[in-house]
Amino acid sequence: MNKLFRFPGGLRLAGRKKLSNTTTIRPAPVPAELTVPLGQHIGAVPEVLVKVGDTVGKGQMLARPDGYVSAAVHAPSSGTVTAIESRPVPHPSGLSAPCVVIRTDGEDRWAELPAPISDWEQRDPAELRQRVREAGIVGLGGAAFPSSVKLNPGPGAVVEDLILNGAECEPYISCDDRLMRERAEQIVGGLRIIRHALQARRCTIGVEDNKPEAIAALREALSAAGERDVAVAAVPTRYPAGGEKQLIQVLTGREVPSGGLPLQIGVVCHNVGTAAAVYQAVVEGRPLISRVLTVTGAGVAAPANLEVRIGTPFSALIEYCGGYTPEVDRLLMGGPMMGFAVQDDLVPVIKATNCVLAGSGAEFPRPAEALPCIRCGACADACPVSLLPQQLYWHARAGDFDKTQEHELFDCIECGACAYVCPSQIPLVQYFRYAKSEIAEQERERKKADLARDRYEFRLERLEREKQEQAEKRRKKKEALRRAQEAKAEGAGGEKPAVDKQAAIQAALKRAEEKKAAKARASAEASNEESD
């Protein structure tokens, strides 16, 4: 994989990473209260295992996976469960979601953890997948897809290439950069475990070439581990090189098919932070209760990269980083291109939180009023997926969602490159998200209608079946009654049993009289002989 390729479109953006990547990762304090959302990942919400009033230890499982695509949730610190209720969570919708609230006790006491698997190379891949599943590990690049699912290629599937994604292409975010510099041995350890689980033939770590220290640290860790056939590829710094499909294309020259998965072309891709979490889960027995994230922007006094417990409020991180500056204008979760605004800094850190960005008005000026599309085509030139954003925009605006799907709406990765270059300042990504949400809602309504129709048809079938069963019962009962009546009629008309009985009596009486007469004759004959 020495040769590199390029993806279409893309942008060169100001990185703004030096705001936060010049200092080492620091652990953030454990707050007095942790709010742990149950649904932090793609897939089913896990099943709660605790109740209000329970005392929990750090790392204790609060909720277990409920279904194949699901992930466990653990207590980030020791304390007492004070509530299980809906609370605001970081999400573009701004809605609340079920959370487990823990009042921490300050002891930060570990619960009993599963035993480390030091001989993971001798273990079956299924055992390692189960450990990752129980540790609650999800993709830490932002997608939050359960990692145990991606570690199972399925029967017959061959993984040609395992790729670790260290591109971190979005401006301002530098947590992966610092992680690669400071914990390269954990990343390499996780890479080896993932490779064993997938039985991958080749491995590559892709890192943007604006992170030379991270590249050097990874190469040194690979050398120390004796990994001679794992490459660290320095990919050109071009947004969005860190997109999964874009990085795969750059490193392999292969394109993930529309609507498909990387596995269809023999590739599996994990984030470097996920690899480190896999190492901790397998080799140290530690579940995912914290993550490294970036707190940055001109709106915070001292930007930094922190290791933060899941459930920590954004406000506590801002305070730990010196508080807001007078320039603060808005708060985002994620970067300026793919992140979203949060309305309340009391929302908690979740597993997908890679950045808390307190931006100033100068950094992120309020968007001007959108002007009509002039069909310049700049959005299509910038699109890294070779879509036609202007066509998607027109169809989404008109509510013609079938047309948006014909133009591969769901291949859009919402990187924001099209909106960034649009001279009319049309919020294109917002239109695409709107169209996706409407299509998803229509799909939910269709499934509800299908379910209602299935229930109605099932009811009709049940009523018809019961009707037939009742008719059969009546028929059998009627048949039994008819047979009984026939038997009774036969007994009443023939009187054969009574006749037979009388005949037998008469025959017996006749035989008795004959015996009596015979005996009398014998007695008379005997008397005559004596008199002679």
Coordinates of C-alpha atoms in Angstrom, one line a residue:
M1 CA 0.0 0.0 0.0
N2 CA 2.8 2.4 -0.6
K3 CA 1.1 4.1 -3.5
L4 CA -1.4 6.7 -2.5
F5 CA -4.5 7.7 -4.5
R6 CA -6.8 10.7 -4.1
F7 CA -10.5 11.2 -3.7
P8 CA -12.6 13.7 -5.7
G9 CA -13.2 17.2 -4.4
G10 CA -12.1 18.1 -1.0
L11 CA -10.8 21.3 0.5
R12 CA -7.6 22.7 2.1
L13 CA -8.7 24.4 5.3
A14 CA -6.9 26.2 8.1
G15 CA -6.2 23.6 10.7
R16 CA -6.2 25.7 13.9
K17 CA -4.9 22.7 15.7
K18 CA -2.0 24.5 17.5
L19 CA -4.6 26.0 19.8
S20 CA -4.8 22.7 21.6
N21 CA -2.1 20.3 20.5
T22 CA 1.0 21.9 22.1
T23 CA 0.3 20.4 25.6
T24 CA 0.0 16.9 26.8
I25 CA -3.3 15.1 27.6
R26 CA -4.5 15.9 31.1
P27 CA -7.1 14.0 33.2
A28 CA -10.2 16.2 33.8
P29 CA -11.5 16.1 37.4
V30 CA -14.4 13.8 38.2
P31 CA -17.5 16.0 38.7
A32 CA -19.9 15.7 41.6
E33 CA -22.6 14.4 39.3
L34 CA -22.3 12.3 36.2
T35 CA -25.1 12.0 33.7
V36 CA -24.7 8.9 31.6
P37 CA -27.0 8.6 28.6
L38 CA -28.1 5.1 27.7
G39 CA -28.2 5.6 24.0
Q40 CA -24.7 6.8 23.1
H41 CA -24.3 4.7 20.0
I42 CA -25.9 3.6 16.8
G43 CA -28.3 0.7 17.5
A44 CA -30.6 -0.4 20.2
V45 CA -30.7 1.3 23.6
P46 CA -29.1 -1.1 26.3
E47 CA -31.2 -2.6 29.1
V48 CA -30.8 -0.9 32.5
L49 CA -29.4 -3.1 35.2
V50 CA -29.4 -0.7 38.2
K51 CA -32.1 1.2 40.1
V52 CA -32.2 4.4 42.0
G53 CA -30.4 4.1 45.3
D54 CA -27.9 1.5 44.1
T55 CA -24.3 2.0 45.0
V56 CA -22.0 1.4 42.0
G57 CA -18.3 1.0 41.5
K58 CA -16.2 2.5 38.7
G59 CA -16.5 0.4 35.7
Q60 CA -19.6 -1.4 36.9
M61 CA -22.0 -2.2 34.0
L62 CA -25.1 0.1 34.3
A63 CA -26.8 -1.3 31.2
R64 CA -26.2 -4.4 29.0
P65 CA -26.5 -4.6 25.3
D66 CA -30.0 -5.3 24.1
G67 CA -29.5 -6.9 20.6
Y68 CA -26.7 -7.5 18.2
V69 CA -26.2 -3.8 17.3
S70 CA -26.0 -2.4 20.8
A71 CA -23.4 -1.5 23.4
A72 CA -23.0 -1.7 27.2
V73 CA -22.8 1.4 29.4
H74 CA -20.7 1.5 32.5
A75 CA -20.3 3.7 35.6
P76 CA -17.5 6.3 35.0
S77 CA -16.9 6.6 38.7
S78 CA -18.1 5.2 42.0
G79 CA -21.1 6.6 43.7
T80 CA -24.9 6.3 44.1
V81 CA -27.5 6.2 41.4
T82 CA -29.8 9.2 42.2
A83 CA -32.0 9.1 39.1
I84 CA -32.9 7.2 35.9
E85 CA -34.7 9.8 33.8
S86 CA -34.7 11.8 30.6
R87 CA -32.2 14.6 30.5
P88 CA -30.8 16.9 27.8
V89 CA -28.1 15.2 25.7
P90 CA -25.8 16.5 23.0
H91 CA -27.8 16.0 19.8
P92 CA -28.7 18.2 16.9
S93 CA -32.4 17.8 17.8
G94 CA -31.8 19.2 21.3
L95 CA -34.2 16.6 22.7
S96 CA -33.7 14.7 26.0
A97 CA -33.0 11.0 26.3
P98 CA -32.9 8.4 29.2
C99 CA -29.9 8.8 31.4
V100 CA -28.5 7.2 34.6
V101 CA -27.4 9.9 37.0
I102 CA -24.7 9.1 39.5
R103 CA -23.7 11.2 42.5
T104 CA -20.0 10.5 42.8
D105 CA -18.5 9.7 46.2
G106 CA -15.0 11.0 45.6
E107 CA -13.4 7.5 46.1
D108 CA -13.3 6.6 42.5
R109 CA -13.3 3.0 43.6
W110 CA -13.1 0.3 40.9
A111 CA -15.8 -2.4 40.7
E112 CA -14.7 -6.0 40.1
L113 CA -13.4 -6.1 36.5
P114 CA -13.0 -9.0 34.1
A115 CA -9.6 -10.6 34.1
P116 CA -7.1 -9.3 31.6
I117 CA -6.6 -11.5 28.5
S118 CA -2.8 -11.5 28.2
D119 CA -2.7 -14.4 25.9
W120 CA -5.2 -12.9 23.4
E121 CA -3.1 -14.3 20.5
Q122 CA -4.2 -17.8 21.6
R123 CA -7.9 -16.9 22.0
D124 CA -10.7 -17.4 19.6
P125 CA -11.8 -14.2 17.8
A126 CA -15.3 -14.7 19.1
E127 CA -14.0 -14.4 22.7
L128 CA -12.3 -11.1 21.9
R129 CA -15.4 -9.8 20.2
Q130 CA -17.4 -10.6 23.4
R131 CA -14.9 -8.8 25.6
V132 CA -15.1 -5.7 23.3
R133 CA -18.9 -5.9 23.4
E134 CA -19.1 -6.2 27.2
A135 CA -16.6 -3.3 27.5
G136 CA -19.1 -1.0 25.7
I137 CA -16.6 0.1 23.0
V138 CA -17.9 2.0 20.0
G139 CA -16.2 3.9 17.2
L140 CA -14.6 6.9 18.9
G141 CA -14.1 8.8 15.6
G142 CA -17.6 10.2 16.0
A143 CA -19.8 7.5 14.4
A144 CA -20.2 5.6 17.7
F145 CA -21.0 2.3 15.9
P146 CA -20.6 -0.7 18.2
S147 CA -17.0 -2.0 17.6
S148 CA -17.8 -5.7 18.3
V149 CA -20.0 -5.7 15.2
K150 CA -17.2 -4.4 13.0
L151 CA -15.0 -7.1 14.5
N152 CA -17.2 -9.8 13.0
P153 CA -16.8 -9.9 9.2
G154 CA -19.2 -12.9 9.0
P155 CA -18.8 -16.4 7.7
G156 CA -16.8 -16.6 4.5
A157 CA -15.8 -12.9 4.5
V158 CA -12.1 -12.2 3.9
V159 CA -10.6 -9.0 5.3
E160 CA -7.8 -8.0 3.0
D161 CA -7.0 -4.6 4.6
L162 CA -7.4 -3.3 8.1
I163 CA -7.0 0.4 8.3
L164 CA -6.6 2.5 11.4
N165 CA -7.9 6.0 10.8
G166 CA -5.6 8.7 12.4
A167 CA -6.2 11.3 9.7
E168 CA -8.2 13.7 12.0
C169 CA -8.9 16.1 9.2
E170 CA -11.4 18.4 10.8
P171 CA -10.0 21.8 11.9
Y172 CA -9.5 22.6 15.6
I173 CA -9.7 18.9 16.7
S174 CA -6.4 17.4 17.9
C175 CA -7.2 14.7 20.4
D176 CA -6.2 11.8 18.1
D177 CA -3.0 13.7 17.3
R178 CA -2.1 13.8 21.0
L179 CA -3.2 10.2 21.5
M180 CA -1.0 9.0 18.8
R181 CA 2.0 10.9 20.1
E182 CA 1.5 9.8 23.8
R183 CA -0.1 6.4 23.7
A184 CA 1.1 4.9 20.4
E185 CA 1.9 1.6 22.1
Q186 CA -1.7 1.2 23.1
I187 CA -2.9 2.0 19.6
V188 CA -0.4 -0.6 18.2
G189 CA -1.5 -3.1 20.8
G190 CA -5.2 -2.6 19.8
L191 CA -4.3 -2.8 16.2
R192 CA -2.7 -6.3 16.7
I193 CA -5.7 -7.5 18.7
I194 CA -8.2 -6.2 16.0
R195 CA -6.0 -7.8 13.3
H196 CA -6.1 -11.1 15.1
A197 CA -9.9 -10.9 15.5
L198 CA -10.4 -10.1 11.8
Q199 CA -7.6 -12.3 10.5
A200 CA -6.7 -9.3 8.3
R201 CA -4.0 -9.9 5.8
R202 CA -2.6 -6.3 5.6
C203 CA -2.6 -3.4 8.0
T204 CA -2.1 0.3 7.5
I205 CA -2.4 3.3 9.8
G206 CA -3.4 6.4 7.8
V207 CA -2.3 9.8 9.3
E208 CA -2.4 13.2 7.7
D209 CA 1.0 14.5 6.8
N210 CA 0.5 17.6 9.1
K211 CA 1.1 15.3 12.1
P212 CA 4.8 14.3 11.8
E213 CA 5.2 13.7 15.6
A214 CA 2.3 11.3 15.6
I215 CA 3.7 9.4 12.6
A216 CA 7.1 9.1 14.2
A217 CA 5.6 7.8 17.5
L218 CA 3.6 5.2 15.7
R219 CA 6.5 4.0 13.7
E220 CA 8.6 3.7 16.8
A221 CA 5.9 1.8 18.6
L222 CA 5.5 -0.6 15.7
S223 CA 9.2 -1.2 15.7
A224 CA 9.2 -1.9 19.4
A225 CA 6.4 -4.4 19.0
G226 CA 8.2 -6.1 16.2
E227 CA 5.5 -5.3 13.7
R228 CA 7.4 -5.2 10.4
D229 CA 4.5 -5.5 8.0
V230 CA 2.3 -2.7 9.3
A231 CA 2.7 0.6 7.4
V232 CA 2.1 4.1 8.6
A233 CA 1.0 6.1 5.6
A234 CA 1.3 9.9 5.6
V235 CA -1.7 11.0 3.6
P236 CA -2.1 14.5 2.1
T237 CA -3.8 17.0 4.3
R238 CA -7.0 17.6 2.5
Y239 CA -10.4 17.8 4.1
P240 CA -12.2 15.3 4.5
A241 CA -9.4 12.8 4.3
G242 CA -10.5 11.4 7.6
G243 CA -13.8 10.2 6.2
E244 CA -13.9 6.5 6.2
K245 CA -14.6 6.1 2.5
Q246 CA -12.2 8.8 1.5
L247 CA -9.3 7.3 3.6
I248 CA -9.9 3.9 2.1
Q249 CA -9.8 5.3 -1.4
V250 CA -6.6 7.2 -0.7
L251 CA -4.9 4.1 0.8
T252 CA -6.2 1.4 -1.5
G253 CA -7.5 3.1 -4.6
R254 CA -10.8 1.2 -4.1
E255 CA -14.2 2.9 -3.7
V256 CA -16.8 1.7 -1.3
P257 CA -19.9 1.0 -3.4
S258 CA -22.9 3.4 -3.1
G259 CA -25.0 2.4 -0.1
G260 CA -22.5 -0.3 0.7
L261 CA -19.9 -1.1 3.4
P262 CA -16.1 -1.2 3.3
L263 CA -16.3 -4.9 4.0
Q264 CA -17.8 -5.4 0.5
I265 CA -14.4 -4.5 -0.9
G266 CA -12.4 -6.4 1.8
V267 CA -11.7 -3.5 4.1
V268 CA -12.4 -2.7 7.7
C269 CA -11.6 0.7 9.2
H270 CA -11.3 1.7 12.9
N271 CA -10.3 4.9 14.6
V272 CA -7.0 5.0 16.5
G273 CA -8.9 5.9 19.7
T274 CA -11.0 2.8 19.2
A275 CA -7.9 0.7 18.9
A276 CA -6.5 2.1 22.2
A277 CA -9.9 1.3 23.9
V278 CA -9.8 -2.2 22.5
Y279 CA -6.3 -2.7 24.0
Q280 CA -7.5 -1.4 27.4
A281 CA -10.5 -3.7 27.4
V282 CA -8.6 -6.9 26.4
V283 CA -5.2 -6.5 28.0
E284 CA -6.2 -4.5 31.1
G285 CA -9.9 -5.6 31.5
R286 CA -11.1 -1.9 31.6
P287 CA -14.4 -0.9 30.0
L288 CA -14.9 2.3 28.1
I289 CA -15.6 4.9 30.8
S290 CA -13.6 7.8 29.5
R291 CA -12.2 9.3 26.3
V292 CA -9.7 11.9 25.2
L293 CA -11.3 15.0 23.7
T294 CA -10.3 18.5 22.6
V295 CA -11.6 21.6 24.3
T296 CA -10.8 24.5 22.1
G297 CA -11.8 27.7 20.3
A298 CA -11.3 31.4 21.0
G299 CA -14.2 31.2 23.4
V300 CA -12.3 29.2 26.0
A301 CA -9.3 30.6 28.0
A302 CA -6.9 27.6 27.8
P303 CA -7.6 25.1 25.1
A304 CA -6.4 21.6 25.9
N305 CA -6.8 17.9 25.3
L306 CA -8.3 16.1 28.3
E307 CA -9.1 12.6 29.3
V308 CA -12.7 13.0 30.4
R309 CA -15.2 10.6 32.2
I310 CA -18.3 9.9 30.2
G311 CA -21.2 11.9 31.7
T312 CA -19.1 15.0 32.6
P313 CA -21.0 18.2 31.8
F314 CA -19.5 20.4 29.1
S315 CA -19.6 23.3 31.6
A316 CA -17.1 21.5 33.9
L317 CA -14.6 21.1 31.1
I318 CA -14.9 24.8 30.1
E319 CA -14.4 25.7 33.7
Y320 CA -11.3 23.4 34.0
C321 CA -9.9 25.1 30.9
G322 CA -10.1 28.5 32.5
G323 CA -13.7 29.4 31.6
Y324 CA -15.2 31.3 28.8
T325 CA -13.6 34.3 27.2
P326 CA -15.5 37.4 26.4
E327 CA -15.4 36.4 22.7
V328 CA -17.4 33.3 23.1
D329 CA -20.4 33.2 20.8
R330 CA -21.5 29.6 20.4
L331 CA -20.8 26.1 21.7
L332 CA -20.4 23.1 19.4
M333 CA -19.9 19.4 19.8
G334 CA -17.4 18.4 17.1
G335 CA -15.6 20.5 14.7
P336 CA -16.7 23.5 12.7
M337 CA -17.5 21.4 9.6
M338 CA -19.4 18.4 10.9
G339 CA -20.2 19.4 14.4
F340 CA -23.5 20.9 15.7
A341 CA -24.5 23.6 18.1
V342 CA -25.6 22.7 21.6
Q343 CA -27.9 25.1 23.4
D344 CA -26.9 24.2 27.0
D345 CA -23.4 23.6 28.4
L346 CA -24.8 21.3 31.0
V347 CA -25.2 18.5 28.5
P348 CA -22.8 15.5 29.2
V349 CA -19.9 14.2 27.4
I350 CA -20.8 11.0 25.5
K351 CA -18.6 8.4 23.8
A352 CA -18.9 10.3 20.4
T353 CA -17.7 13.6 21.9
N354 CA -14.3 14.2 20.3
C355 CA -14.4 18.0 20.7
V356 CA -16.1 20.8 22.7
L357 CA -15.6 23.9 20.6
A358 CA -16.3 27.3 22.1
G359 CA -16.2 29.6 19.1
S360 CA -16.1 33.3 18.8
G361 CA -18.1 35.4 16.5
A362 CA -15.0 36.2 14.5
E363 CA -14.2 32.5 14.0
F364 CA -17.7 31.5 13.1
P365 CA -19.6 34.5 11.9
R366 CA -23.4 34.1 11.8
P367 CA -24.5 33.0 8.3
A368 CA -25.9 35.7 6.1
E369 CA -29.2 35.3 4.4
A370 CA -29.0 32.7 1.7
L371 CA -29.2 33.9 -1.9
P372 CA -30.6 32.0 -4.9
C373 CA -28.5 29.2 -6.3
I374 CA -26.6 30.5 -9.3
R375 CA -25.7 27.0 -10.6
C376 CA -22.0 27.7 -10.5
G377 CA -21.1 24.1 -9.7
A378 CA -18.6 24.9 -7.0
C379 CA -20.5 22.5 -4.6
A380 CA -20.1 19.6 -7.0
D381 CA -16.4 20.3 -7.5
A382 CA -15.9 20.2 -3.7
C383 CA -18.0 17.1 -3.0
P384 CA -15.7 14.2 -2.0
V385 CA -18.4 11.7 -3.0
S386 CA -19.0 13.0 -6.5
L387 CA -22.6 13.9 -5.8
L388 CA -24.6 16.8 -7.3
P389 CA -25.4 18.9 -4.2
Q390 CA -27.3 21.5 -6.2
Q391 CA -29.7 18.9 -7.6
L392 CA -30.1 17.4 -4.1
Y393 CA -30.8 20.9 -2.8
W394 CA -33.5 21.5 -5.4
H395 CA -35.3 18.2 -4.8
A396 CA -35.0 18.5 -1.0
R397 CA -36.3 22.0 -1.1
A398 CA -39.3 20.9 -3.2
G399 CA -40.0 17.9 -0.9
D400 CA -39.3 15.5 -3.7
F401 CA -37.6 12.9 -1.6
D402 CA -37.7 10.1 -4.1
K403 CA -35.6 12.2 -6.4
T404 CA -33.1 12.9 -3.6
Q405 CA -32.7 9.2 -3.2
E406 CA -32.2 8.7 -6.9
H407 CA -29.3 11.2 -6.6
E408 CA -27.8 9.1 -3.8
L409 CA -28.7 11.3 -0.9
F410 CA -27.6 8.7 1.6
D411 CA -24.1 8.6 0.2
C412 CA -23.6 12.2 1.5
I413 CA -21.3 12.2 4.5
E414 CA -22.4 15.7 5.6
C415 CA -18.8 16.9 5.6
G416 CA -20.0 20.4 4.8
A417 CA -17.6 21.0 1.9
C418 CA -20.4 22.0 -0.5
A419 CA -21.9 24.6 1.9
Y420 CA -18.4 25.9 2.7
V421 CA -17.8 26.9 -0.9
C422 CA -21.3 28.0 -1.9
P423 CA -21.1 31.7 -2.9
S424 CA -24.9 32.0 -2.2
Q425 CA -24.3 30.7 1.4
I426 CA -27.1 28.2 1.1
P427 CA -27.1 25.9 4.1
L428 CA -26.9 22.8 1.9
V429 CA -26.1 20.3 4.6
Q430 CA -29.2 21.4 6.6
Y431 CA -31.4 20.7 3.6
F432 CA -29.7 17.2 3.2
R433 CA -30.2 16.4 6.9
Y434 CA -33.8 17.6 6.6
A435 CA -34.4 15.3 3.6
K436 CA -32.8 12.3 5.4
S437 CA -34.9 12.9 8.5
E438 CA -38.1 13.2 6.4
I439 CA -37.3 10.0 4.5
A440 CA -36.5 8.2 7.8
E441 CA -39.8 9.5 9.2
Q442 CA -41.7 8.2 6.1
E443 CA -40.0 4.9 6.5
R444 CA -41.1 4.7 10.1
E445 CA -44.6 5.6 9.1
R446 CA -44.5 3.0 6.3
K447 CA -43.3 0.3 8.8
K448 CA -46.1 1.3 11.2
A449 CA -48.6 1.1 8.4
D450 CA -47.3 -2.3 7.4
L451 CA -47.4 -3.5 11.0
A452 CA -51.0 -2.3 11.3
R453 CA -52.0 -4.0 8.1
D454 CA -50.3 -7.2 9.2
R455 CA -52.1 -7.1 12.5
Y456 CA -55.4 -6.5 10.8
E457 CA -54.9 -9.4 8.4
F458 CA -53.7 -11.6 11.2
R459 CA -56.9 -10.7 13.1
L460 CA -59.1 -11.6 10.1
E461 CA -57.2 -14.9 9.8
R462 CA -57.6 -15.6 13.4
L463 CA -61.4 -14.9 13.3
E464 CA -61.8 -17.1 10.3
R465 CA -59.8 -19.9 11.9
E466 CA -61.9 -19.7 15.1
K467 CA -65.0 -19.7 13.0
Q468 CA -63.9 -22.9 11.2
E469 CA -62.9 -24.5 14.5
Q470 CA -66.4 -23.8 16.0
A471 CA -68.0 -25.2 12.9
E472 CA -66.0 -28.3 13.1
K473 CA -66.8 -28.7 16.8
R474 CA -70.5 -28.4 16.0
R475 CA -70.3 -30.9 13.2
K476 CA -68.5 -33.4 15.4
K477 CA -71.0 -32.9 18.2
K478 CA -73.9 -33.3 15.8
E479 CA -72.3 -36.5 14.4
A480 CA -71.9 -37.9 17.8
L481 CA -75.5 -37.2 18.7
R482 CA -76.7 -38.8 15.5
R483 CA -74.8 -41.9 16.2
A484 CA -76.2 -42.1 19.7
Q485 CA -79.7 -41.7 18.5
E486 CA -79.2 -44.5 15.9
A487 CA -77.8 -46.8 18.6
K488 CA -80.8 -46.1 20.8
A489 CA -83.2 -46.6 17.9
E490 CA -81.7 -50.0 17.1
G491 CA -82.0 -51.1 20.8
A492 CA -85.7 -50.0 21.1
G493 CA -86.9 -51.5 17.7
G494 CA -85.3 -55.1 17.9
E495 CA -85.7 -56.0 21.6
K496 CA -83.4 -58.8 20.8
P497 CA -81.7 -58.8 24.2
A498 CA -85.0 -59.3 26.0
V499 CA -86.1 -62.0 23.6
D500 CA -82.8 -63.8 24.0
K501 CA -83.1 -63.7 27.8
Q502 CA -86.6 -65.1 27.9
A503 CA -85.7 -67.9 25.5
A504 CA -82.7 -68.7 27.7
I505 CA -85.0 -68.9 30.8
Q506 CA -87.5 -71.1 29.0
A507 CA -84.8 -73.4 27.8
A508 CA -83.4 -73.7 31.3
L509 CA -86.8 -74.4 32.8
K510 CA -87.4 -77.0 30.1
R511 CA -84.1 -78.7 30.9
A512 CA -84.9 -78.7 34.6
E513 CA -88.3 -80.3 34.0
E514 CA -86.7 -83.0 31.7
K515 CA -84.2 -83.8 34.4
K516 CA -86.9 -84.0 37.0
A517 CA -89.0 -86.3 34.8
A518 CA -86.0 -88.5 34.1
K519 CA -85.2 -88.8 37.8
A520 CA -88.9 -89.7 38.5
R521 CA -88.9 -92.4 35.9
A522 CA -85.7 -93.8 37.2
S523 CA -87.1 -94.0 40.8
A524 CA -90.3 -95.7 39.5
E525 CA -88.4 -98.3 37.6
A526 CA -86.3 -99.1 40.7
S527 CA -89.5 -99.5 42.9
N528 CA -91.0 -102.0 40.3
E529 CA -87.9 -104.1 40.3
E530 CA -87.9 -104.4 44.1
S531 CA -91.6 -105.5 44.2
D532 CA -90.9 -108.2 41.5

